[in-house]
Coordinates of C-alpha atoms and ligand atoms in Angstrom, one line a residue:
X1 CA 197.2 70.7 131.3
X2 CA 198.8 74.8 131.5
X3 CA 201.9 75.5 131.5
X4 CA 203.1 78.1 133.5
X5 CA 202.7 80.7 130.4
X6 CA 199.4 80.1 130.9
X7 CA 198.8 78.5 127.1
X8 CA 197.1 75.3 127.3
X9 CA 198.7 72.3 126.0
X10 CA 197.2 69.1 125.1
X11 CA 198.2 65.9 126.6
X12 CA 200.5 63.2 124.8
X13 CA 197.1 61.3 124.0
X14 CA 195.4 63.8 122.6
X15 CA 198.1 65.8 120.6
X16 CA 198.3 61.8 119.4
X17 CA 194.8 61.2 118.0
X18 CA 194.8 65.3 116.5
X19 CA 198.2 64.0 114.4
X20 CA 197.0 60.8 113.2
X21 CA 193.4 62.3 112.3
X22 CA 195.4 64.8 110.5
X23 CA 197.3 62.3 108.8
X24 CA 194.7 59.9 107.6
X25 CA 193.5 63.0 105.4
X26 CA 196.2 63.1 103.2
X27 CA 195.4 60.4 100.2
X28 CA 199.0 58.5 100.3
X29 CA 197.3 55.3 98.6
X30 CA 200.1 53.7 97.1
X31 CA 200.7 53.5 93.9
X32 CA 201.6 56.9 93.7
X33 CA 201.9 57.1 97.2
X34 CA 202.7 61.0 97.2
X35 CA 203.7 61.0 100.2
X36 CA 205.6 64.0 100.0
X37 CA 202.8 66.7 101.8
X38 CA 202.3 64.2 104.7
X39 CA 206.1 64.2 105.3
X40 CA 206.7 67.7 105.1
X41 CA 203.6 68.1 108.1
X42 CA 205.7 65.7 109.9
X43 CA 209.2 67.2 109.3
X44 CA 207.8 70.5 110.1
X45 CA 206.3 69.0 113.4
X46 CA 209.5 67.3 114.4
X47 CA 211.7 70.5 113.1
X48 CA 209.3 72.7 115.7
X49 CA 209.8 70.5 118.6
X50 CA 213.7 70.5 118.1
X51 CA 214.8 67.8 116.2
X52 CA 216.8 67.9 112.8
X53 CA 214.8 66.8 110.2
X54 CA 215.8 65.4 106.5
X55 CA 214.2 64.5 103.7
X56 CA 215.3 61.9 101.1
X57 CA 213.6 61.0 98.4
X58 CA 214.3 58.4 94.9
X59 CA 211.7 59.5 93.5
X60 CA 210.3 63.2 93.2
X61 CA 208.0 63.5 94.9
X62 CA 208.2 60.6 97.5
X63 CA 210.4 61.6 100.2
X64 CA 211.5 59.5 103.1
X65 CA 211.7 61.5 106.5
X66 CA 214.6 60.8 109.3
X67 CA 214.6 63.1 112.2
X68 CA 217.3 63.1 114.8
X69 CA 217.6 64.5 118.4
X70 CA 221.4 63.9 120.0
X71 CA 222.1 63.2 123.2
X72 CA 225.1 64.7 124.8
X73 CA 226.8 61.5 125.8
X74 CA 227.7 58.5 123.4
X75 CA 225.0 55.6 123.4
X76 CA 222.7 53.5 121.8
X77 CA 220.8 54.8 118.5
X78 CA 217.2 54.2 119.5
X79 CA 214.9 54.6 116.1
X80 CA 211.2 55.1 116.0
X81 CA 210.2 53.5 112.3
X82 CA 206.8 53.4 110.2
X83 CA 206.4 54.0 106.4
X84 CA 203.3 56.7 106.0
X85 CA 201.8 55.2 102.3
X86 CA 198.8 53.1 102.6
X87 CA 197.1 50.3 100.0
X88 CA 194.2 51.6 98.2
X89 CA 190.8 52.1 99.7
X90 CA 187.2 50.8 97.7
X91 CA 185.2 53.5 98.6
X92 CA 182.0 51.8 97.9
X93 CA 182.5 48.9 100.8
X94 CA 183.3 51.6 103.8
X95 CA 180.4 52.7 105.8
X96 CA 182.4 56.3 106.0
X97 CA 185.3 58.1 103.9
X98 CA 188.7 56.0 103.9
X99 CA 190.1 59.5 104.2
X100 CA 187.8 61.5 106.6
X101 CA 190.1 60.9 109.7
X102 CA 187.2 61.7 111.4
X103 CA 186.7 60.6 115.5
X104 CA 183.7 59.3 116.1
X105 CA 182.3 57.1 119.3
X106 CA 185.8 56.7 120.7
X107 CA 187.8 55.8 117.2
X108 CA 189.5 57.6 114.6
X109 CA 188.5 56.7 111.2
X110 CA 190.3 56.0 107.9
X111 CA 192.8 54.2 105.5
X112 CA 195.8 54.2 107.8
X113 CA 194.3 53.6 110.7
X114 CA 195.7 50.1 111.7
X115 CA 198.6 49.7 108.5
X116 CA 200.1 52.0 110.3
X117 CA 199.3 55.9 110.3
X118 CA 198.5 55.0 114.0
X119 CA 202.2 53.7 114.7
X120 CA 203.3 57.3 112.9
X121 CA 201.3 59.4 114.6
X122 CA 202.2 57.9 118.1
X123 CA 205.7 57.8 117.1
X124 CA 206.2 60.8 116.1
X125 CA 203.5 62.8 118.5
X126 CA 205.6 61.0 121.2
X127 CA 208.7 62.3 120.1
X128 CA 207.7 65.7 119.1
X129 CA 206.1 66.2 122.9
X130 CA 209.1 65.3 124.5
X131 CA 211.6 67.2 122.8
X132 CA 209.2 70.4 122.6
X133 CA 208.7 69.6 126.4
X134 CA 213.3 70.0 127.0
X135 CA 214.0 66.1 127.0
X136 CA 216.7 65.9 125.5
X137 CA 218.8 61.9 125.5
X138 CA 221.2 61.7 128.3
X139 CA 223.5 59.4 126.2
X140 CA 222.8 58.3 122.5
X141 CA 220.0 59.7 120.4
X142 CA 216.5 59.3 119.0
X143 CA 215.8 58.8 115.3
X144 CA 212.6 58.8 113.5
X145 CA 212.4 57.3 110.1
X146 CA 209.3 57.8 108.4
X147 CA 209.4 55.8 105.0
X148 CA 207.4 55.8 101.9
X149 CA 206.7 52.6 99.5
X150 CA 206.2 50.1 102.1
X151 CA 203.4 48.8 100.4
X152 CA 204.6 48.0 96.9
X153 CA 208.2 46.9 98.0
X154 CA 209.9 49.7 99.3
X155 CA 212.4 50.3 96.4
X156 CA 212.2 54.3 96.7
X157 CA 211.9 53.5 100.9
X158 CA 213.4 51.2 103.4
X159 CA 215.5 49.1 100.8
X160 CA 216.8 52.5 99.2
X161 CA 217.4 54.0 102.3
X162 CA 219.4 51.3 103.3
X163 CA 221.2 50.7 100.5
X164 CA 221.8 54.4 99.8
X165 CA 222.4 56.0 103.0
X166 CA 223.0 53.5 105.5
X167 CA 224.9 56.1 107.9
X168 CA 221.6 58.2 108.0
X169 CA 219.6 55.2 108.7
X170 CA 221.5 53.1 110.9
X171 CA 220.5 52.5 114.5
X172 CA 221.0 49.8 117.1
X173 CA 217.3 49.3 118.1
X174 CA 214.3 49.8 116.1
X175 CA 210.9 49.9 117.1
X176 CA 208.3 49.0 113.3
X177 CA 205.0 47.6 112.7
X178 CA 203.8 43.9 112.7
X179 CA 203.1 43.2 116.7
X180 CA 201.9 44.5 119.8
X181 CA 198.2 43.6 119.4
X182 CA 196.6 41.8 122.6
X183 CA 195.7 38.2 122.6
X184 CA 194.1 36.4 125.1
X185 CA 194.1 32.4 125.5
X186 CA 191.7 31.3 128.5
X187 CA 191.4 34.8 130.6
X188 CA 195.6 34.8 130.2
X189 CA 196.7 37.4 128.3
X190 CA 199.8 37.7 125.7
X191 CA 201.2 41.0 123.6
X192 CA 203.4 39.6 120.6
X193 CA 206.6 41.3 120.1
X194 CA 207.3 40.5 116.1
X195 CA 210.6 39.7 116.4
X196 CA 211.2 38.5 112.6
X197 CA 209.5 37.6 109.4
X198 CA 209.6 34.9 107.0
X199 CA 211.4 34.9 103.4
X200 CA 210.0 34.6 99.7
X201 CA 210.7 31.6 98.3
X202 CA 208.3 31.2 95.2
X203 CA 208.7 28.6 92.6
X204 CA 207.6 27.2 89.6
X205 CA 206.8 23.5 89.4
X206 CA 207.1 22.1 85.2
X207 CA 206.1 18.7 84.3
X208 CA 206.6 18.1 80.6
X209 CA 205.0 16.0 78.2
X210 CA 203.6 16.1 74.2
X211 CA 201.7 18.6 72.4
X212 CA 198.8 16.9 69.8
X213 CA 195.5 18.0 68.5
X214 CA 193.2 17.9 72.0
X215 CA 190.4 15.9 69.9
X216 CA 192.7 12.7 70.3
X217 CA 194.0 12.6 73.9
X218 CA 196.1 9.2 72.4
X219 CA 198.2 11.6 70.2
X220 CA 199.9 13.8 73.1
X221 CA 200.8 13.2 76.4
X222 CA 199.4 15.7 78.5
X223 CA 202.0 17.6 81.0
X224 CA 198.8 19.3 82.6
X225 CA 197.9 15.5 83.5
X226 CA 201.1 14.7 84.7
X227 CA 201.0 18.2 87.2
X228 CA 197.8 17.6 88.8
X229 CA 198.6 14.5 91.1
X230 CA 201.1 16.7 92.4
X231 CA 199.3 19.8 92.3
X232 CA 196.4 17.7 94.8
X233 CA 199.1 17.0 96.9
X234 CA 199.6 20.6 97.9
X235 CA 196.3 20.0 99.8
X236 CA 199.1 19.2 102.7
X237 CA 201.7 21.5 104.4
X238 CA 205.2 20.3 105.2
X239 CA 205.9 19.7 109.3
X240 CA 206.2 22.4 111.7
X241 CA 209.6 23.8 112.4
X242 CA 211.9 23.9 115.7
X243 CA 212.2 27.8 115.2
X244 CA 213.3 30.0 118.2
X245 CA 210.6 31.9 118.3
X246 CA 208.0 29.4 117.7
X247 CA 209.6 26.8 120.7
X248 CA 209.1 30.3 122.7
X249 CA 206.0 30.9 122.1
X250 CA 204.8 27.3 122.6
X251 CA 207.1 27.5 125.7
X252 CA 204.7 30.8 127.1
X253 CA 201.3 29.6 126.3
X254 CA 201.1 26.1 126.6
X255 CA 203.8 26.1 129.8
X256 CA 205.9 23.4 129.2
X257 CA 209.6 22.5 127.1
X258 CA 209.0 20.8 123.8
X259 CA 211.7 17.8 123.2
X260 CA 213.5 19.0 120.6
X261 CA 215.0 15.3 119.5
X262 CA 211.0 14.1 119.0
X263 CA 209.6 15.5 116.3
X264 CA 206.3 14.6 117.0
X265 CA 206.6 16.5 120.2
X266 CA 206.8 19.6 118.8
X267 CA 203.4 18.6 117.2
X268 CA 201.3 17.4 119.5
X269 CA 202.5 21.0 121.4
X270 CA 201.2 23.1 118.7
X271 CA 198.1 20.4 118.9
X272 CA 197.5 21.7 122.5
X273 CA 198.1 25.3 121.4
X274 CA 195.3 24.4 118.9
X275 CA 193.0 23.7 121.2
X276 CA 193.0 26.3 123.3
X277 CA 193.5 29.2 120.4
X278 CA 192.4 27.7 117.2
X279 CA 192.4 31.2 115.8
X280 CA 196.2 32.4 117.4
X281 CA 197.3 29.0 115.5
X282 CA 195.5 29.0 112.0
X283 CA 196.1 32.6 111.6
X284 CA 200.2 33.0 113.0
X285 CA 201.7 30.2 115.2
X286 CA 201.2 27.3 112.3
X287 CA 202.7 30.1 109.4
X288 CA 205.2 31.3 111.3
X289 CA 206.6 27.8 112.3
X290 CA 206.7 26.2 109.0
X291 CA 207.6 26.5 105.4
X292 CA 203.9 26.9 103.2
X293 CA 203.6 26.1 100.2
X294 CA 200.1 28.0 98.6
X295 CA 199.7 27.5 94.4
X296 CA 198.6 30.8 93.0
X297 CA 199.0 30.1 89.2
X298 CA 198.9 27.9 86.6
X299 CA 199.9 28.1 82.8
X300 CA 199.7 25.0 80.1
X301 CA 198.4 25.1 76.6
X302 CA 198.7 28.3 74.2
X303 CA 195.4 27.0 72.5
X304 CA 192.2 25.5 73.0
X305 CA 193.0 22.7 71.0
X306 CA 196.3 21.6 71.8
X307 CA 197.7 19.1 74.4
X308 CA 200.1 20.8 76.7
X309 CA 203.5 20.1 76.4
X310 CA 204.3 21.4 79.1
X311 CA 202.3 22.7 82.3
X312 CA 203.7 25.0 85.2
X313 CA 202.3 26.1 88.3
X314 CA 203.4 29.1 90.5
X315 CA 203.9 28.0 93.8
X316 CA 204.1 30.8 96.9
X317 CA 206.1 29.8 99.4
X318 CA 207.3 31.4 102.6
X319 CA 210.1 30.3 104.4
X320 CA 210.9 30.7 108.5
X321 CA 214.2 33.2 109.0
X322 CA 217.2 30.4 109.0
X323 CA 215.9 28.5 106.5
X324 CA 216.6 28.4 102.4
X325 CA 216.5 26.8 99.4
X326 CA 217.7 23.6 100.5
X327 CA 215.2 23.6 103.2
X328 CA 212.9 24.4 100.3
X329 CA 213.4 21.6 97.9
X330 CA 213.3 18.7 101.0
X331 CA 210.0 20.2 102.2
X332 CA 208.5 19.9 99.0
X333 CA 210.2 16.5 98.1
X334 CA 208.4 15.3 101.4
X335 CA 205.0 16.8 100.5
X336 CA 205.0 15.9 96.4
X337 CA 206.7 12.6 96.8
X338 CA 210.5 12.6 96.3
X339 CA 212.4 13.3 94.0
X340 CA 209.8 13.1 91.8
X341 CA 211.8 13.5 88.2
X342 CA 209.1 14.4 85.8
X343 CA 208.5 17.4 87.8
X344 CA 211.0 20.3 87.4
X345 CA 211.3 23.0 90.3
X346 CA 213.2 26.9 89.7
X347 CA 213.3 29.3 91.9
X348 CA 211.9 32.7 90.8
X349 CA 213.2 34.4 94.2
X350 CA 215.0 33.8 96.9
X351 CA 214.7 36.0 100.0
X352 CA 215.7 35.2 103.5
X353 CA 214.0 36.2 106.2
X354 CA 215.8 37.5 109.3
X355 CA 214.8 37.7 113.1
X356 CA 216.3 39.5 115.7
X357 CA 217.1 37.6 119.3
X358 CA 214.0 37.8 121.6
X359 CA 216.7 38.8 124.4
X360 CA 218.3 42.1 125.2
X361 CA 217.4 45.7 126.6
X362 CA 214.7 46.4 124.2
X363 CA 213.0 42.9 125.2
X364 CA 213.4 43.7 128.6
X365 CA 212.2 47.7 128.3
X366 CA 208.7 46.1 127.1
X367 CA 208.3 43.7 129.5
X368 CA 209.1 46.4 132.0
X369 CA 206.3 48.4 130.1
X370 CA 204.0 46.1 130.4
X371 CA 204.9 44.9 134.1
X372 CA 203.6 48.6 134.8
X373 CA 200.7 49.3 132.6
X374 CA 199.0 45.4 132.3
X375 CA 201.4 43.7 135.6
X376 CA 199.6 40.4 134.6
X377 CA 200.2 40.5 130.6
X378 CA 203.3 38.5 129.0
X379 CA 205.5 39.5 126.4
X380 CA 205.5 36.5 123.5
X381 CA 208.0 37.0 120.3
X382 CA 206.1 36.0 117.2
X383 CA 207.4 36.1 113.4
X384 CA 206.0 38.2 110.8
X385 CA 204.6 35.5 108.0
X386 CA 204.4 38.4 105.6
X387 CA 206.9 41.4 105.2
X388 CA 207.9 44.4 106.1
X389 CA 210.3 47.6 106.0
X390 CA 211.6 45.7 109.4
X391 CA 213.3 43.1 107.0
X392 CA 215.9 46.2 105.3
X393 CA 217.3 47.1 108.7
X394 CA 218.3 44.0 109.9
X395 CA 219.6 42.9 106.4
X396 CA 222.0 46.2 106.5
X397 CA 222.6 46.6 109.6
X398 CA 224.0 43.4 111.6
X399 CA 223.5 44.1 115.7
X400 CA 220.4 45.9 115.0
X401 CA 217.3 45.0 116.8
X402 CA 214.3 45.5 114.8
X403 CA 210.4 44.5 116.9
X404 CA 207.2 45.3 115.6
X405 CA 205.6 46.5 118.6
X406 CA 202.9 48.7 118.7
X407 CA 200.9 47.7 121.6
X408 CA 196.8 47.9 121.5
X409 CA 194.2 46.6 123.5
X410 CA 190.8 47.6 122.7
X411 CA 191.1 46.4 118.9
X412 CA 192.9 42.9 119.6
X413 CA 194.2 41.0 117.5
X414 CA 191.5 39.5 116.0
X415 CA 189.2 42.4 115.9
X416 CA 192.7 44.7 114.8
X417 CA 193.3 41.9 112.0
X418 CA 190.9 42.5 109.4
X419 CA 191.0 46.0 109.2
X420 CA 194.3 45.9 107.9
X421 CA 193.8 46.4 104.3
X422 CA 190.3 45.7 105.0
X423 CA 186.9 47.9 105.4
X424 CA 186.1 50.2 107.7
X425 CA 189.9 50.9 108.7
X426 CA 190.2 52.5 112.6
X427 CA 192.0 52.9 115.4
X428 CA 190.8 53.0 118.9
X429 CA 191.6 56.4 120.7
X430 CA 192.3 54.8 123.8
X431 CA 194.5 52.4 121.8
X432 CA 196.3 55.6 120.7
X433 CA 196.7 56.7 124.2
X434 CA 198.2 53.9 125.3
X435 CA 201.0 53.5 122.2
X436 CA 202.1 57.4 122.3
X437 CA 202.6 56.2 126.1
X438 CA 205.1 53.0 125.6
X439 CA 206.5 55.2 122.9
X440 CA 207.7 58.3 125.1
X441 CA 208.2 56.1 128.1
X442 CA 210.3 53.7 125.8
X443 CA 213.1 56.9 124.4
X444 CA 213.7 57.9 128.3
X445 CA 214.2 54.4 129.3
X446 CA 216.4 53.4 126.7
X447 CA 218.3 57.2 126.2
X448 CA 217.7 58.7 129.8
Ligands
ZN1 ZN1 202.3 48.3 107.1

């Protein structure tokens, strides 16, 4: 395109794919992260284009980055969030450099390129472009909050931001990672809008029993014996839950109301989901809509040569938003047996997970979006079963609406899936097209 100063600009798309090249060539493998020289190209990006930019960092060195364009009327705080830090790359099992950010037959390579230097770059290209370009919101204002330390729990990012300077973070609508990814069940085709994501609920489970010399089993009583029966019976997950979401979702694919006052309707629906997306249900429709229960560690004897006294194993479990640690302990007294008193459960966290309604002018912008860019598509909400920064925002900040949406279509889900944290990391450039698109379109829709 020229622009009547006869300087050539580059489309949205392709100022896009230079950005997140750009960006997938500064290391910001976390631990350290350093994420501080990627932020400063972005601040400096957003600063050019007209926005204020800020820098906020608990750690030297690790800065978070929240840019701001005002509208000249009051309205709705519309925020554009992604955290820039990656996990760490094994150079040895890529067939090219994690960081060469590269584009090469029609996808930009590196560490970043799904988990979610793609979501930054489109963000913030989108953003840049307009504001360079005069927009300016009618009413409310844009925000772009670039965080570091996703990836190893986001103490000096999201949570800290939050925690510390709510005011600078706060917004009404957020748009993060964790959805957006095509699926298709039987030619129909579905774009999850992450609506919410599960809480941490790990436990230990102690049986006791007494220590002797382990060349007489008759001497002790061995509390690793008395664990395993229930550890075997972990081999089974506790029921599927009513959630919102899930009943949704259910509700979109397989067409039809499940009676909520028979259990083992709800069942037999995620039984006909099953069949028709065995994947879509091992891999997020089954976590999402129940509390798992996966054993991770065990500990008994100190010694070779001693009968345990006492034996523990380290269960993690993930909970759906709503539910707690009552929820908890039934689920696991209907899986081990119940009330089973030689075993002993504690806690060693308790985390909620939250959701935002799948309802509301966000909601309705994307299925706009989508009724003009894929008219036969649908909108589905789906719950994160892992975490994100997502889980801060709505923890501070009550009426905010935090999706993950970050629409793609020529890496699906299932082909997008393993590259996050995976191999041979990449983004599609006609994927990046297509989200610096939903991303301008969405700040004029929702600010004018
Ligand atoms: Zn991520």
């Amino acid at each position: 395109m020229e622009s009547s100063a006869g300087v050539v600009r580059e489309s949205l798309g392709e100022e896009a794919v230079e950005l997140l090249s750009e960006l997938l060539r500064f290391d910001t493998v976390n631990p350290p992260g350093n994420e501080g020289p990627a932020q400063e190209h972005l601040a400096g990006i957003l600063r050019d284009a007209g926005f204020e930019a800020e820098l906020l960092e608990a750690e030297p060195g690790r800065p978070n980055l929240i840019a701001r364009l005002e509208g000249d009327a009051p309205g709705p705080t519309l925020g554009f969030l992604s955290h820039v830090d990656t996990v760490p790359a094994d150079e040895s099992e890529w067939s090219f450099s994690p960081w060469s950010g590269d584009v090469v037959d029609g996808f930009v390579l590196g560490r970043g390129g799904q988990d979610m230097k793609d979501q930054v770059a489109t963000e913030v290209a989108a953003a840049a472009h307009l504001a360079r370009n005069g927009w300016r919101p009618a009413r409310g204002e844009l925000k772009v909050i670039v965080t570091a330390d996703e990836e190893a729990g986001a103490h000096k990012g999201a949570k800290w931001l939050c925690e510390n300077h709510p005011d600078k973070v706060r917004a009404d609508m957020l748009v993060n990672e964790g959805g957006g990814a095509l699926f298709e069940i039987e030619g129909r085709r579905f774009y999850p809008v992450s609506v919410g994501e599960k809480g941490v609920f790990r436990f230990k489970l102690r049986a006791h029993g007494r220590a002797g010399h382990g060349s007489v089993p008759s001497l002790g009583d061995n509390a690793l014996l008395r664990l395993a029966p229930t550890l075997a019976r972990l081999v089974e997950q506790p029921p599927p839950e009513a959630t919102p979401a899930g009943l949704e979702l259910l509700r979109r694919t397989v067409g039809r109301e499940v009676d909520q006052t028979n259990p083992g309707d709800l069942v037999s629906a995620l039984a006909e989901l099953r069949r028709i997306a065995p994947q879509l249900v091992a891999y997020l429709a089954e976590p999402m809509m129940r509390v798992t229960l996966v054993p991770t560690r065990i500990h008994a004897s100190e010694k070779d040569n001693v009968i345990p006294s006492r034996a523990e194993v380290v269960i993690d479990c993930r909970v759906p938003p709503g539910l707690g640690a009552d929820e908890v302990r039934e689920r696991v007294a209907e899986v081990i047996g119940a009330h089973n008193p030689q075993i002993e459960l504690e806690f060693m966290e308790e985390v909620s997970g939250n959701e935002s309604p799948f309802e509301g002018d966000l909601r309705e912008a994307i299925s706009e979006w989508l009724g003009e860019v894929d008219p036969d598509a649908t909108a589905v909400p789906t719950v994160m079963p892992g975490f994100s920064d997502s889980h801060w925002f709505r923890k501070a900040f009550d009426s905010c609406v935090v999706y993950g949406f970050h629409p793609q279509r020529e890496l699906d889900m299932f082909a997008a899936a393993p590259l996050v944290h995976g191999a041979d990391e990449r983004a599609a450039v006609s994927d990046i097209e297509f989200e610096a698109d939903f991303y301008s379109w969405l700040a004029q829709r929702i600010l004018g």
